[in-house]
Coordinates of C-alpha atoms in Angstrom, one line a residue:
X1484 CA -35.3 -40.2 -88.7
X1485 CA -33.1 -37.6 -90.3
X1486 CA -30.1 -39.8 -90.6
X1487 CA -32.8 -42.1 -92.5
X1488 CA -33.6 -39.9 -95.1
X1489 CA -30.4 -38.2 -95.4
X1490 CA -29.4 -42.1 -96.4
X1491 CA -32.6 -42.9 -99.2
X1492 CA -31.1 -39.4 -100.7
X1493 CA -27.8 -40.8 -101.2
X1494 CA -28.6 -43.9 -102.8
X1495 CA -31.2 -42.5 -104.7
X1496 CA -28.6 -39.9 -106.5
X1497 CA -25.7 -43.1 -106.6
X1498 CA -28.1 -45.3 -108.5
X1499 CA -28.9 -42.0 -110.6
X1500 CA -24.9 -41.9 -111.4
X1501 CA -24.8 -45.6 -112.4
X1502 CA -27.7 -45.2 -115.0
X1503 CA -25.7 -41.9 -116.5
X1504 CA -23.1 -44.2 -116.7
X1505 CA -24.3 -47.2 -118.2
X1506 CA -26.5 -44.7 -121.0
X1507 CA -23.6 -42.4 -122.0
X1508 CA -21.1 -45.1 -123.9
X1509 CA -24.7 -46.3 -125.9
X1510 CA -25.3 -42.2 -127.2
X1511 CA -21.7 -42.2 -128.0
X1512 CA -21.5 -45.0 -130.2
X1513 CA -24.6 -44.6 -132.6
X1514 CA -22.9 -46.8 -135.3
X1515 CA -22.5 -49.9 -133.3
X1516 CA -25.0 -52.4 -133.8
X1517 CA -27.5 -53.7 -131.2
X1518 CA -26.6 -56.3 -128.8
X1519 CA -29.1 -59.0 -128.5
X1520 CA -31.8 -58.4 -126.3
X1521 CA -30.5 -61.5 -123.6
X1522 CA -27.5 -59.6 -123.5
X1523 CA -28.4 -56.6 -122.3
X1524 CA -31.1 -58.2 -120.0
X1525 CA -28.1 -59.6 -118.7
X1526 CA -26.3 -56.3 -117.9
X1527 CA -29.6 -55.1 -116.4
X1528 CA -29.8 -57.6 -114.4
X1529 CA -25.9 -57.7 -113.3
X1530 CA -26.3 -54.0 -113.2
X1531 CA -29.7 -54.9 -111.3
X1532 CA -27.8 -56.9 -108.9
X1533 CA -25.0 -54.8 -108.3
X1534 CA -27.7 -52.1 -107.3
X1535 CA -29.1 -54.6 -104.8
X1536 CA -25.8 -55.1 -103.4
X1537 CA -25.4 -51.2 -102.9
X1538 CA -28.8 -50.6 -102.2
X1539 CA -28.4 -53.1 -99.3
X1540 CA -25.1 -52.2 -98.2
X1541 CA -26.5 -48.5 -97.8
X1542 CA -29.4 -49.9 -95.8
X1543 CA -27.6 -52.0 -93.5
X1544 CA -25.2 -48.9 -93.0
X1545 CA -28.8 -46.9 -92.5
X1546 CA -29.7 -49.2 -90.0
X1547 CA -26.8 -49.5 -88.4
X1548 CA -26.9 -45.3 -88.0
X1549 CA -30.3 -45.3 -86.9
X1550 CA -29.5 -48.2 -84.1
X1551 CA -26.7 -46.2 -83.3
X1552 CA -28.4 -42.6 -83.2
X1553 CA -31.4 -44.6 -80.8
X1554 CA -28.5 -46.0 -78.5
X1555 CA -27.5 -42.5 -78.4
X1556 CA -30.9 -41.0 -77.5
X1557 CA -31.3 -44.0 -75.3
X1558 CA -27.8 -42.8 -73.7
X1559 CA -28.2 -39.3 -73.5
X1560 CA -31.8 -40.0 -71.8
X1561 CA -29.9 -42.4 -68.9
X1562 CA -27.1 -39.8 -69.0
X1563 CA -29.9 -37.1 -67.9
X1564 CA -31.6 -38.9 -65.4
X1565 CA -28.2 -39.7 -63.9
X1566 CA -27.4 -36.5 -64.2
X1567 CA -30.8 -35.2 -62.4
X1568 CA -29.7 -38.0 -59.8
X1569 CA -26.0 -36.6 -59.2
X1570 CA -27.8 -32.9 -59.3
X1571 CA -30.4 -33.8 -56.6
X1572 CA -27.8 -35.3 -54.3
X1573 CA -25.2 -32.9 -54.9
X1574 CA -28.2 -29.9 -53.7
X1575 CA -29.0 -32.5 -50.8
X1576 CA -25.4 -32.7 -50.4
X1577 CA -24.9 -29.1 -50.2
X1578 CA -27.7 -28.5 -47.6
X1579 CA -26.6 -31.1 -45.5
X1580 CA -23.0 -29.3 -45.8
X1581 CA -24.2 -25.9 -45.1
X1582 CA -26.7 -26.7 -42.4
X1583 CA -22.9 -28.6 -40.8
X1584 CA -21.4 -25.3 -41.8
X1585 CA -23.8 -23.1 -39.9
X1586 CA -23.8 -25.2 -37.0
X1587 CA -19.8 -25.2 -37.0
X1588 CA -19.5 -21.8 -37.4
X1589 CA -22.8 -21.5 -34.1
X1590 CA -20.8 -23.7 -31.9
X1591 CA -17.2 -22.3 -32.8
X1592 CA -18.9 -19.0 -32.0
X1593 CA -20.0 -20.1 -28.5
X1594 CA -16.2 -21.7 -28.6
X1595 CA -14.9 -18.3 -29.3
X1596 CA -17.0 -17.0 -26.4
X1597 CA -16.3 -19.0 -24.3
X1598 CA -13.1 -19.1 -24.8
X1599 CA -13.0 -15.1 -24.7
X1600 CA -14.7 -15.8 -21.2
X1601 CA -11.8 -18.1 -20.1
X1602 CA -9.3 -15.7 -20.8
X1603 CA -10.5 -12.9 -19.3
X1604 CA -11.8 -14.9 -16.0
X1605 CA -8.5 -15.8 -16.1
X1606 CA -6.9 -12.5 -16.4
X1607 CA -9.5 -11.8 -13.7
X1608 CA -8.5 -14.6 -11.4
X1609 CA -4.7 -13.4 -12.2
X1610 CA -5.5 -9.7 -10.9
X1611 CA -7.0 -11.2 -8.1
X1612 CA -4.5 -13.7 -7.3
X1613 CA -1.7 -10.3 -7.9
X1614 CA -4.0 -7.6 -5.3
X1615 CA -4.6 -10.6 -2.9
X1616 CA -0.8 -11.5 -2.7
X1617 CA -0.3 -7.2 -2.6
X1618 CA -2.7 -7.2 0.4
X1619 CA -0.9 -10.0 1.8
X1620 CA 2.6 -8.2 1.3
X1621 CA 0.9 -5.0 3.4
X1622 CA -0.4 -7.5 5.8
X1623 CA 2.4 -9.4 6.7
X1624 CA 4.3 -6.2 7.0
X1625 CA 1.5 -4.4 9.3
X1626 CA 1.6 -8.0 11.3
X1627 CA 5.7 -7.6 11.6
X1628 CA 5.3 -3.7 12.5
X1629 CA 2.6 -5.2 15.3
X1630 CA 4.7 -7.4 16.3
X1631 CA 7.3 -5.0 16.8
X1632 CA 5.3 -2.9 19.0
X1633 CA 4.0 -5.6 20.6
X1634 CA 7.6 -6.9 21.7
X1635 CA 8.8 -3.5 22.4
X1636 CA 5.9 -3.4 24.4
X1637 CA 6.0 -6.7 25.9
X1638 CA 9.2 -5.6 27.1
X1639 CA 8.2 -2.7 28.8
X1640 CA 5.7 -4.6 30.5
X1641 CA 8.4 -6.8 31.9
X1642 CA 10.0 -4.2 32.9
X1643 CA 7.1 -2.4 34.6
X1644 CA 6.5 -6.0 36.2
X1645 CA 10.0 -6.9 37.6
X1646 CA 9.5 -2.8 39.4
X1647 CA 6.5 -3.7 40.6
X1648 CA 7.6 -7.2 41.9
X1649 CA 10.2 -5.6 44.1
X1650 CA 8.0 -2.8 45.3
X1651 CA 5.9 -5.9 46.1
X1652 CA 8.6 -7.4 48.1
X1653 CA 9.4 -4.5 49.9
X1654 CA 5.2 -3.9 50.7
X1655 CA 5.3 -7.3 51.7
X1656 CA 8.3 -7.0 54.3
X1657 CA 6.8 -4.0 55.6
X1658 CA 3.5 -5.5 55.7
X1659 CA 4.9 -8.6 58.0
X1660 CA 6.6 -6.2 59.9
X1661 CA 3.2 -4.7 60.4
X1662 CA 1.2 -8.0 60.9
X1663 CA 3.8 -8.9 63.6
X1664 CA 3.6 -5.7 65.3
X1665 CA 0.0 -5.9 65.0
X1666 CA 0.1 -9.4 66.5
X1667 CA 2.3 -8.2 69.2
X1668 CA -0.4 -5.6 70.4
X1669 CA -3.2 -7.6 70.2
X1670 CA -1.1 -10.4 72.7
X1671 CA -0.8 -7.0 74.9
X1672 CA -4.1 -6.4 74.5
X1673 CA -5.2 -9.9 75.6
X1674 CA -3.0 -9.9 78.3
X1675 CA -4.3 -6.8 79.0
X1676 CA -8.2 -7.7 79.3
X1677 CA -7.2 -11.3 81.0
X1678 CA -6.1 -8.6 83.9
X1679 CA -8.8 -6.6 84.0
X1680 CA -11.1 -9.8 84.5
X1681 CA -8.5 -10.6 87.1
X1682 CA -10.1 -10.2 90.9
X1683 CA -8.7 -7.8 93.0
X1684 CA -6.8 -10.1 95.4
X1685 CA -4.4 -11.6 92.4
X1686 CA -3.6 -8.6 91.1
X1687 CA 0.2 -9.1 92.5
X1688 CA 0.5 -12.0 90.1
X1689 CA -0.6 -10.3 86.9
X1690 CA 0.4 -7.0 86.7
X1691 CA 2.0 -6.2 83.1
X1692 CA 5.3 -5.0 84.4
X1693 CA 8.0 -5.4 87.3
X1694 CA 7.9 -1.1 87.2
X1695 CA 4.5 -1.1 88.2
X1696 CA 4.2 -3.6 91.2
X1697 CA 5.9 -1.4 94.0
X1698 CA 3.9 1.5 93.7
X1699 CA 0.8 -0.8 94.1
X1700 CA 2.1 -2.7 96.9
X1701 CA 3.1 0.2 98.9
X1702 CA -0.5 1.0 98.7
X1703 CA -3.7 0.4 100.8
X1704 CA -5.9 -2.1 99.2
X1705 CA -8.7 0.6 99.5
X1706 CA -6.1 2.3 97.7
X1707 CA -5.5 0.0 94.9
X1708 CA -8.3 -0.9 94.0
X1709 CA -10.2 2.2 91.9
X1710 CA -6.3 3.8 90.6
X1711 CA -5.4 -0.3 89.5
X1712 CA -8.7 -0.4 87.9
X1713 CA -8.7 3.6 86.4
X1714 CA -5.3 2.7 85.4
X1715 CA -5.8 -0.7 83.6
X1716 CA -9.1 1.2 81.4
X1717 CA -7.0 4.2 80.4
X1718 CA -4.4 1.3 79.3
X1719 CA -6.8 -0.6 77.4
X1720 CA -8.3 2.2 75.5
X1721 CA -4.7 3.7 74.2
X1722 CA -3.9 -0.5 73.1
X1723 CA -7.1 -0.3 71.4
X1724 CA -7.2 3.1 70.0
X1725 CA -3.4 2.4 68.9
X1726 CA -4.4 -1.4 67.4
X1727 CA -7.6 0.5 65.5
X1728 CA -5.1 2.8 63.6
X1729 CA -2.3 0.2 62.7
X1730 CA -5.1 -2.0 61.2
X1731 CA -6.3 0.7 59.1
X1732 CA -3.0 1.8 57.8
X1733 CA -2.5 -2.2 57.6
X1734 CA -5.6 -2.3 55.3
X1735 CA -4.8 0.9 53.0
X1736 CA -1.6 -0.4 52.2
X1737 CA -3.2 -3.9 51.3
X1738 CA -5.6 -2.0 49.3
X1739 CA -2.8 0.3 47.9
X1740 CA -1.1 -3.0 47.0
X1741 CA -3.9 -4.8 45.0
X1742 CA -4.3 -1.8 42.8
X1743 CA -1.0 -1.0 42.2
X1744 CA -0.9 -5.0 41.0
X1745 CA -3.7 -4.7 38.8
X1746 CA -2.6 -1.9 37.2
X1747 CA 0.3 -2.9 36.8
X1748 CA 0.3 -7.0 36.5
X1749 CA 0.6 -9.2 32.9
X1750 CA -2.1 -11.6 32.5
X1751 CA -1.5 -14.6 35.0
X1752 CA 0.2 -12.1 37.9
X1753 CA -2.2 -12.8 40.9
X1754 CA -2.5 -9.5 43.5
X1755 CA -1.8 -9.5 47.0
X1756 CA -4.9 -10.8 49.0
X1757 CA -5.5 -8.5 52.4
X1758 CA -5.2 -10.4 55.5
X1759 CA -7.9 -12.0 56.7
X1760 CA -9.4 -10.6 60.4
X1761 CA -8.9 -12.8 63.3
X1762 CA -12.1 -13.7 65.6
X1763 CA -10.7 -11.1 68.6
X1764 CA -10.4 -8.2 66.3
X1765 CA -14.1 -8.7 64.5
X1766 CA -15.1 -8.9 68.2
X1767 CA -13.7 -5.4 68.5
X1768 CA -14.9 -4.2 65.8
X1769 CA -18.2 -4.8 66.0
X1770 CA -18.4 -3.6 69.9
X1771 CA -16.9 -0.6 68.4
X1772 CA -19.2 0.3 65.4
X1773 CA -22.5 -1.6 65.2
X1774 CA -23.2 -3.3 61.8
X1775 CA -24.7 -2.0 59.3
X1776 CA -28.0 -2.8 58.0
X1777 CA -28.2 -4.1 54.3
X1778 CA -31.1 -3.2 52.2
X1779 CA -33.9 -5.4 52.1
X1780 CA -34.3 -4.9 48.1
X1781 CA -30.5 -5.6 47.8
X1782 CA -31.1 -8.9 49.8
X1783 CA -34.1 -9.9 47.6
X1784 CA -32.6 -8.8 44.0
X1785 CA -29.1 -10.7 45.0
X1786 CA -30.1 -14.0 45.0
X1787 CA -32.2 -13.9 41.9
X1788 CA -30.3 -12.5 39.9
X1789 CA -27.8 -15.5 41.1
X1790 CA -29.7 -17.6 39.7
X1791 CA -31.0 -16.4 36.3
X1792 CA -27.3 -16.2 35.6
X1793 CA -26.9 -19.5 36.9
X1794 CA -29.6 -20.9 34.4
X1795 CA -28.2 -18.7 31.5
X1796 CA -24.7 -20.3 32.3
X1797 CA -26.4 -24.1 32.3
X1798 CA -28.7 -23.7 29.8
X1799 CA -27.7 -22.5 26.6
X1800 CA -30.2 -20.4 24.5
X1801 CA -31.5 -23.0 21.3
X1802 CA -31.5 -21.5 17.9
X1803 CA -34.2 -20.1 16.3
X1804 CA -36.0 -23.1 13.9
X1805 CA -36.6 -21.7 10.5
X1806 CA -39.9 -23.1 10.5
X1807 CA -41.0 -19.7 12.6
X1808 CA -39.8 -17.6 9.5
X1809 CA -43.2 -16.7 8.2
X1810 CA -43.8 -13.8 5.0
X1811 CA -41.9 -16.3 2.3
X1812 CA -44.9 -15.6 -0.2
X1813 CA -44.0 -18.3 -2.5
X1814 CA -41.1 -21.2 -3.6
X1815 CA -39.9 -22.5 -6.8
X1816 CA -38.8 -26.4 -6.9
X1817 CA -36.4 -27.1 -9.4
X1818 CA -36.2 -31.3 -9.2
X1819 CA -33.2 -32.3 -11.3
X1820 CA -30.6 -30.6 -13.6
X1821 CA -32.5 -30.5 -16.8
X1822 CA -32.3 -27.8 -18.9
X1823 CA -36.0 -27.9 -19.4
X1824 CA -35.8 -26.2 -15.7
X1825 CA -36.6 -22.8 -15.6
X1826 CA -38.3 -20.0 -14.9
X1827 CA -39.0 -16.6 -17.0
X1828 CA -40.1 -13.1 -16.3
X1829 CA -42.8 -11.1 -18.6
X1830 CA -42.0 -7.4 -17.2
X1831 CA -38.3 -6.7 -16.3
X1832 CA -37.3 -4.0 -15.6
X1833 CA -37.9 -0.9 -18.4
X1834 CA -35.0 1.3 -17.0
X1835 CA -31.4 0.9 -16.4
X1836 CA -30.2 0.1 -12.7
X1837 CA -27.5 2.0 -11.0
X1838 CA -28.1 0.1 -8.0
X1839 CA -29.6 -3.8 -7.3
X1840 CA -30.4 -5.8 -4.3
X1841 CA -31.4 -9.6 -4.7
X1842 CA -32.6 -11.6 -1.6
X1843 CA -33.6 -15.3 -1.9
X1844 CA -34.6 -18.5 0.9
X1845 CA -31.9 -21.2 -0.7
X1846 CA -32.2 -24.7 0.1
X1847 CA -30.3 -27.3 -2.0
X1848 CA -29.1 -30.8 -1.5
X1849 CA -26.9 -30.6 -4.6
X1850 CA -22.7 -30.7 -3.3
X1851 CA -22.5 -26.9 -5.9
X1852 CA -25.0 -24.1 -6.0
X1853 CA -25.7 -23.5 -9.5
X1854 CA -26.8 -21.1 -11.3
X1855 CA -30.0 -18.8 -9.4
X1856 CA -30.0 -15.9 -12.0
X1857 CA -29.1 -15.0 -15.4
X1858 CA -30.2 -11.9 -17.5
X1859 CA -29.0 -11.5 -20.9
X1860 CA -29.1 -8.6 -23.6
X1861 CA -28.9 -9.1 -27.1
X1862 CA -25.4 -8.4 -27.7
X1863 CA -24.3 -9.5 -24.4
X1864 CA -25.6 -12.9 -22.1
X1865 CA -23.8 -12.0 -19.1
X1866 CA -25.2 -8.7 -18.0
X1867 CA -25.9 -9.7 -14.5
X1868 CA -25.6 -13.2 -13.1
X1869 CA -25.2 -15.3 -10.1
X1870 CA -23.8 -18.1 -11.7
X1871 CA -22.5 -21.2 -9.8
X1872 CA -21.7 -24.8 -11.7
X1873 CA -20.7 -28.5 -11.0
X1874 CA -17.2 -27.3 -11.4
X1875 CA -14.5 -26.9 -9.0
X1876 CA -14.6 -24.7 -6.9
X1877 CA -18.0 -25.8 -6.1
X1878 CA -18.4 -23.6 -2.3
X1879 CA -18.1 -19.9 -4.6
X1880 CA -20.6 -18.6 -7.1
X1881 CA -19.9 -16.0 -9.6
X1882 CA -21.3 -12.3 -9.1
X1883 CA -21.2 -11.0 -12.6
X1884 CA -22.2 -7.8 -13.3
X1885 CA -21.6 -6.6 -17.0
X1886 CA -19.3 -9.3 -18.6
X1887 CA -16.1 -10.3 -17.9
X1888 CA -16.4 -8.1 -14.3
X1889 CA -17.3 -10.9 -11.6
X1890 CA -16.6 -11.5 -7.9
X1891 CA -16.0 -15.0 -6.4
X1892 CA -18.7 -15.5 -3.1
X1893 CA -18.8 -17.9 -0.6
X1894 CA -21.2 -20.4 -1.1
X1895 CA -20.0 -23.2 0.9
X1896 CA -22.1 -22.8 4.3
X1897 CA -25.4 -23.0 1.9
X1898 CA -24.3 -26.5 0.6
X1899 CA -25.7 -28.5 3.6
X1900 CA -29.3 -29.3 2.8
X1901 CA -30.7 -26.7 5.4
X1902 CA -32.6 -23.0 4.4
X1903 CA -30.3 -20.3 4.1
X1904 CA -31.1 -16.8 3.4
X1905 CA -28.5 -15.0 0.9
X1906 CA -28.2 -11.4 -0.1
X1907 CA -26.9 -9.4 -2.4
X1908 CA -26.1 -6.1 -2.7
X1909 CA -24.5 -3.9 -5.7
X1910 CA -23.9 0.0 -5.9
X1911 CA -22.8 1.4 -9.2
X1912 CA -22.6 4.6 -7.6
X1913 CA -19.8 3.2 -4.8
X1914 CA -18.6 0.9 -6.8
X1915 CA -18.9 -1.5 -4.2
X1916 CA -21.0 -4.8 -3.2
X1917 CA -21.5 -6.8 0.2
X1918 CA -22.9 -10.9 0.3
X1919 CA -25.1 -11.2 3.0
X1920 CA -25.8 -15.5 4.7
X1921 CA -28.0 -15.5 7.0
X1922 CA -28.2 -11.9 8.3
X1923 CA -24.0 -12.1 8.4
X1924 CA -21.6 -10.1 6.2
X1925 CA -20.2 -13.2 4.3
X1926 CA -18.2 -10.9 1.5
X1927 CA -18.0 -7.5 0.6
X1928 CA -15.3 -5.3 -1.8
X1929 CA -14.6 -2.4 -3.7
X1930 CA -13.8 -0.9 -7.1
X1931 CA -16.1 -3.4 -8.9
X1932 CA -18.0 -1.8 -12.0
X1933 CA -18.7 1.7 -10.6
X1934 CA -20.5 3.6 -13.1
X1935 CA -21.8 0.8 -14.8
X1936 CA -25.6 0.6 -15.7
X1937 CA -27.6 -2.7 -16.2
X1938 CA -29.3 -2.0 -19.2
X1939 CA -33.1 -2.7 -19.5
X1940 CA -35.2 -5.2 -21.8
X1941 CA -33.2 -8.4 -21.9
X1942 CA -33.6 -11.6 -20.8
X1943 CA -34.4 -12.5 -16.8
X1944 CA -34.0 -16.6 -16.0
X1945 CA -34.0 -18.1 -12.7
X1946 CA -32.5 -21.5 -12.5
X1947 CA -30.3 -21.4 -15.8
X1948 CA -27.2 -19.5 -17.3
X1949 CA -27.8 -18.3 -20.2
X1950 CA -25.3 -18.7 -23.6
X1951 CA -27.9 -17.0 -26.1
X1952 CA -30.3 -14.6 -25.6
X1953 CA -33.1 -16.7 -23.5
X1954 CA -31.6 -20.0 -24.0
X1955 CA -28.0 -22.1 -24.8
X1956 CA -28.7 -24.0 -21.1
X1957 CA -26.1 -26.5 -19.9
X1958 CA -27.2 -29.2 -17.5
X1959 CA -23.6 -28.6 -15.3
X1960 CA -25.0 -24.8 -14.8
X1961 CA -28.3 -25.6 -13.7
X1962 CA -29.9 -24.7 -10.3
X1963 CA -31.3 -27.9 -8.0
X1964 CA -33.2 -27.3 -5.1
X1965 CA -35.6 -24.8 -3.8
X1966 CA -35.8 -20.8 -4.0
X1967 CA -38.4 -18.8 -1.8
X1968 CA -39.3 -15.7 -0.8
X1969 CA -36.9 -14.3 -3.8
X1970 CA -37.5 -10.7 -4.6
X1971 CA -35.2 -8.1 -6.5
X1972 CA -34.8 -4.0 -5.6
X1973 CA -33.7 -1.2 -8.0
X1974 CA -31.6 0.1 -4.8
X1975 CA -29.4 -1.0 -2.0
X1976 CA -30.7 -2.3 0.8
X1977 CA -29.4 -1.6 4.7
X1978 CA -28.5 -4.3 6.3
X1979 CA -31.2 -3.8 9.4
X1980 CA -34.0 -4.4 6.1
X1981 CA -31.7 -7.6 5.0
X1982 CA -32.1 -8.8 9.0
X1983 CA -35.8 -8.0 8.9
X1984 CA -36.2 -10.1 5.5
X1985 CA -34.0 -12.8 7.2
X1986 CA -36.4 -12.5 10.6
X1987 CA -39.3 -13.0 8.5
X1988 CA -40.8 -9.9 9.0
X1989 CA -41.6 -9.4 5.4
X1990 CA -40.2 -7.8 2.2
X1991 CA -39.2 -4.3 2.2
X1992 CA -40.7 -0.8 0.2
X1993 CA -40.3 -0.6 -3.5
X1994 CA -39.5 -4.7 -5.0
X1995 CA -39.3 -4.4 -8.4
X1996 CA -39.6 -8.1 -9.3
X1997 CA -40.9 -11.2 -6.9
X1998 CA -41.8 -14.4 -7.9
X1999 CA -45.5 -13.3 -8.0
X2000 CA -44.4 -11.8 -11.7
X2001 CA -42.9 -15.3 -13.0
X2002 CA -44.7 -15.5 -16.2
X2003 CA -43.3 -18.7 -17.5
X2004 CA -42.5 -22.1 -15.4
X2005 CA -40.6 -24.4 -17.9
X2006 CA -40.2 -28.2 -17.5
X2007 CA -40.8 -30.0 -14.3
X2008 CA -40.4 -26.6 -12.2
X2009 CA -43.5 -26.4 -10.0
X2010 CA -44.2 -22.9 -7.5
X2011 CA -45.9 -23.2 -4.2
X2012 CA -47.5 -20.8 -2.1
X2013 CA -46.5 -20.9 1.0
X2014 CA -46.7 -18.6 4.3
X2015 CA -44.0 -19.7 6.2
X2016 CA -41.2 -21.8 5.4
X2017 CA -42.3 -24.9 7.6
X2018 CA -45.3 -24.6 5.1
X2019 CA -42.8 -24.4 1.8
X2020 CA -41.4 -28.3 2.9

């Protein structure tokens, strides 16, 4: 509309000009006389036309300006709406580029993290890797130094041996020298008594020696008969006295000899047995002293103790079944690997720990262990964990106790499906921690985080590692199985309490956290009560 008028004043002030014009040469020429009327109608109407002509020419150019200044509006109105359009999606645009941004710089925090995590497990596993080849160094050179000593010594022994062996031999000549003298006298002896039961009237025949038959002939049989029969029990006696005391001295050099080898023998060196008695000198020995009694209790305990041992040696004592461990309390079931799957604590602990025992019933199916704790801080997410994943190596767990510190336990012995009760045990005041399966010593070591407090009011999970502060789950960390009886001290305990827990005779003094104080059970974890773990099944 103002290019409109603007236009009307233009040709209002040209058609002004024209009429100067055509009036000025008529004022200056007052003499000249009047055209005719016609012809100046004529000129007014030329003049007229010529006007038109302008006139329209200046309205087509209006029109012309005022359909180009509406294409304009027209343009500048499509221009702004496009422009609204390209604003909108460039904010959406932006959004969508800093929510991208955020989440890039979130995950390649966790990255870093991780990463961070990597590297100093790694520096971990290298310092590990370095002390365990330094113990091995020491150990292979105590094992050389044993051996050492144990050649040195298997040498003496030989030694000691090949002395003994000859002092054996030269026992054992003097003791056949002694068995043949002793078997000797006793053919003396025999010949001896087979005279004595001799009658009177053959005594010509059997008398013991040519020296001694003309004396007794020479006599009167009256004669011969008490001195012969005086003579041949004085005889006897001094044979037996005399066989008594060379089968003494033949038995305490046996005995002499069997000690002397089993002091003295290497494994697989058998002694000298004594000589077994013959029929004749039992005989004599038991006309000589009469036997002696044995104890009536003796002869009654003997024979059952026989046989108890006897039924210990046949049948072996059967384990145990878990099914009799009773005080469990409660059990957690964590179905799958979700990380839905978890369970929380309201109350943890409000004061820093110097000292932690945790004690658990495990019983998983799964071929790893997973994770069965995790308790984060806000500026740290590893501050104590027992973390296990579907990673190799699937038979240890990680002990970590104030990140990157950790310890690798064995696991593998819990990975068969059955119940299993695990300790484990930390002093910050030794420095020191011991893994407990079953009532046995699985693991223990030294110089791990002394000093070091767990600080209070973070995070506690069961069944789930935890990235962020009370969350960034991963399925490959998750725990799958069951938990029972779980309960966690603010000391260490002894290991007779960790057998008692194992027994089943119930938790010990002073737990500061059981699963009676789970708060929250998240997903498709469900908690059982449960006496006894035949009842938990």
């Amino acid at each position: 509309m103002g290019v409109g008028t603007q236009g009307l004043s233009l040709m209002v002030l040209i058609l002004a000009g024209v009429c100067l014009q055509g009036t000025r040469p008529q004022q200056a020429r007052p003499g000249e006389t009047r055209k005719p009327f016609f012809e100046r109608f004529r000129r007014l109407e030329e003049q007229f036309r010529r006007f038109q002509e302008v006139t329209l020419g200046r309205l087509q150019e209006i029109a012309a300006n005022y359909n180009v200044s509406y294409n304009v509006d027209a343009s500048f109105r499509r221009l702004e709406e496009k422009h609204e359009a390209l604003e909108s999606a460039a904010n959406a645009t932006h959004a969508a580029l800093h929510e991208e941004l955020r989440h890039l710089k979130s995950g390649a925090k966790k990255l870093q993290n991780k990463t961070k995590k990597a590297a100093l497990r790694a520096q971990a596993l290298e310092d590990a890797r370095q002390e365990r080849e330094r113990q091995g160094a020491a150990q292979q050179e105590a094992r050389e130094a044993l051996l050492a000593n144990l050649t040195q010594e298997v040498a003496r022994r030989r030694e000691d041996t090949r002395a003994l062996q000859a002092s054996q031999g030269s026992l054992r000549k003097a003791l056949e020298s002694l068995q043949d003298a002793l078997q000797n006298q006793g053919a003396k002896l025999a010949e001896l008594e087979q005279l004595a039961k001799t009658p009177p009237e053959h005594n010509e025949v059997l008398l013991p020696s040519a020296l001694e038959a003309a004396p007794l002939l020479n006599r009167s049989p009256t004669e011969k008969e008490p001195e012969a029969a005086a003579g041949q029990s004085l005889t006897l006696k001094k044979l037996r006295a005399k066989h008594r005391q060379r089968k003494k001295l033949l038995q305490q050099q046996n005995r002499r000899l069997e000690g002397r080898a089993q002091n003295g023998s290497l494994p697989g060196q058998k002694p000298a047995l004594p000589e077994q008695k013959t029929e004749e000198e039992e005989t004599e020995e038991e006309e000589e002293a009469p036997p002696r009694p044995e104890p009536q209790g003796l002869r009654q305990e003997q024979p059952v103790m026989d046989k108890a041992s006897e039924e210990e040696q046949e049948v072996p004592k059967a384990p145990r079944p878990p099914g009799t461990i009773c005080n469990v309390g409660a059990m957690l079931v964590f179905p799958n690997a979700s990380t839905e799957n978890f369970a929380a604590f309201g109350p943890h602990f409000h004061t820093a720990l110097l000292e932690l025992s945790l004690c658990s019933w495990v019983r998983t199916s799964a071929r790893y262990l997973g994770t069965i704790l995790s308790y984060a801080t806000e500026d740290n997410d590893n501050k104590l964990v027992l973390h296990g994943r579907d990673a190799a190596p699937r038979n240890a767990v990680h002990f970590v106790i104030g990140d990157p510190a950790f310890r690798e336990l064995p696991v593998g012995r819990l990975l068969d499906g059955r119940w299993h009760h695990l300790c484990v045990i930390w002093s910050s005041i030794q420095g020191r921690y011991w893994f407990y399966v079953d009532r046995r010593l699985a693991s223990m070591g030294s110089r791990f985080q002394k000093g070091y407090e767990v600080p209070a009011g973070g995070s506690l999970v069961l069944g789930q590692e935890q990235d962020t502060f009370g969350g960034g789950f991963e399925p490959s960390e998750a725990f799958v199985g069951h938990l029972a009886g779980w309960a966690m001290w603010d000391r260490a305990l002894s290991p007779g309490e960790v057998s008692g827990i194992a027994i089943g005779n119930g938790l010990p003094r002073g737990p500061i956290l059981s699963l009676a104080n789970v708060t929250k059970l998240s997903g498709a974890v469900q908690k059982v009560s449960c006496r006894c773990l035949e009842d938990c099944l």
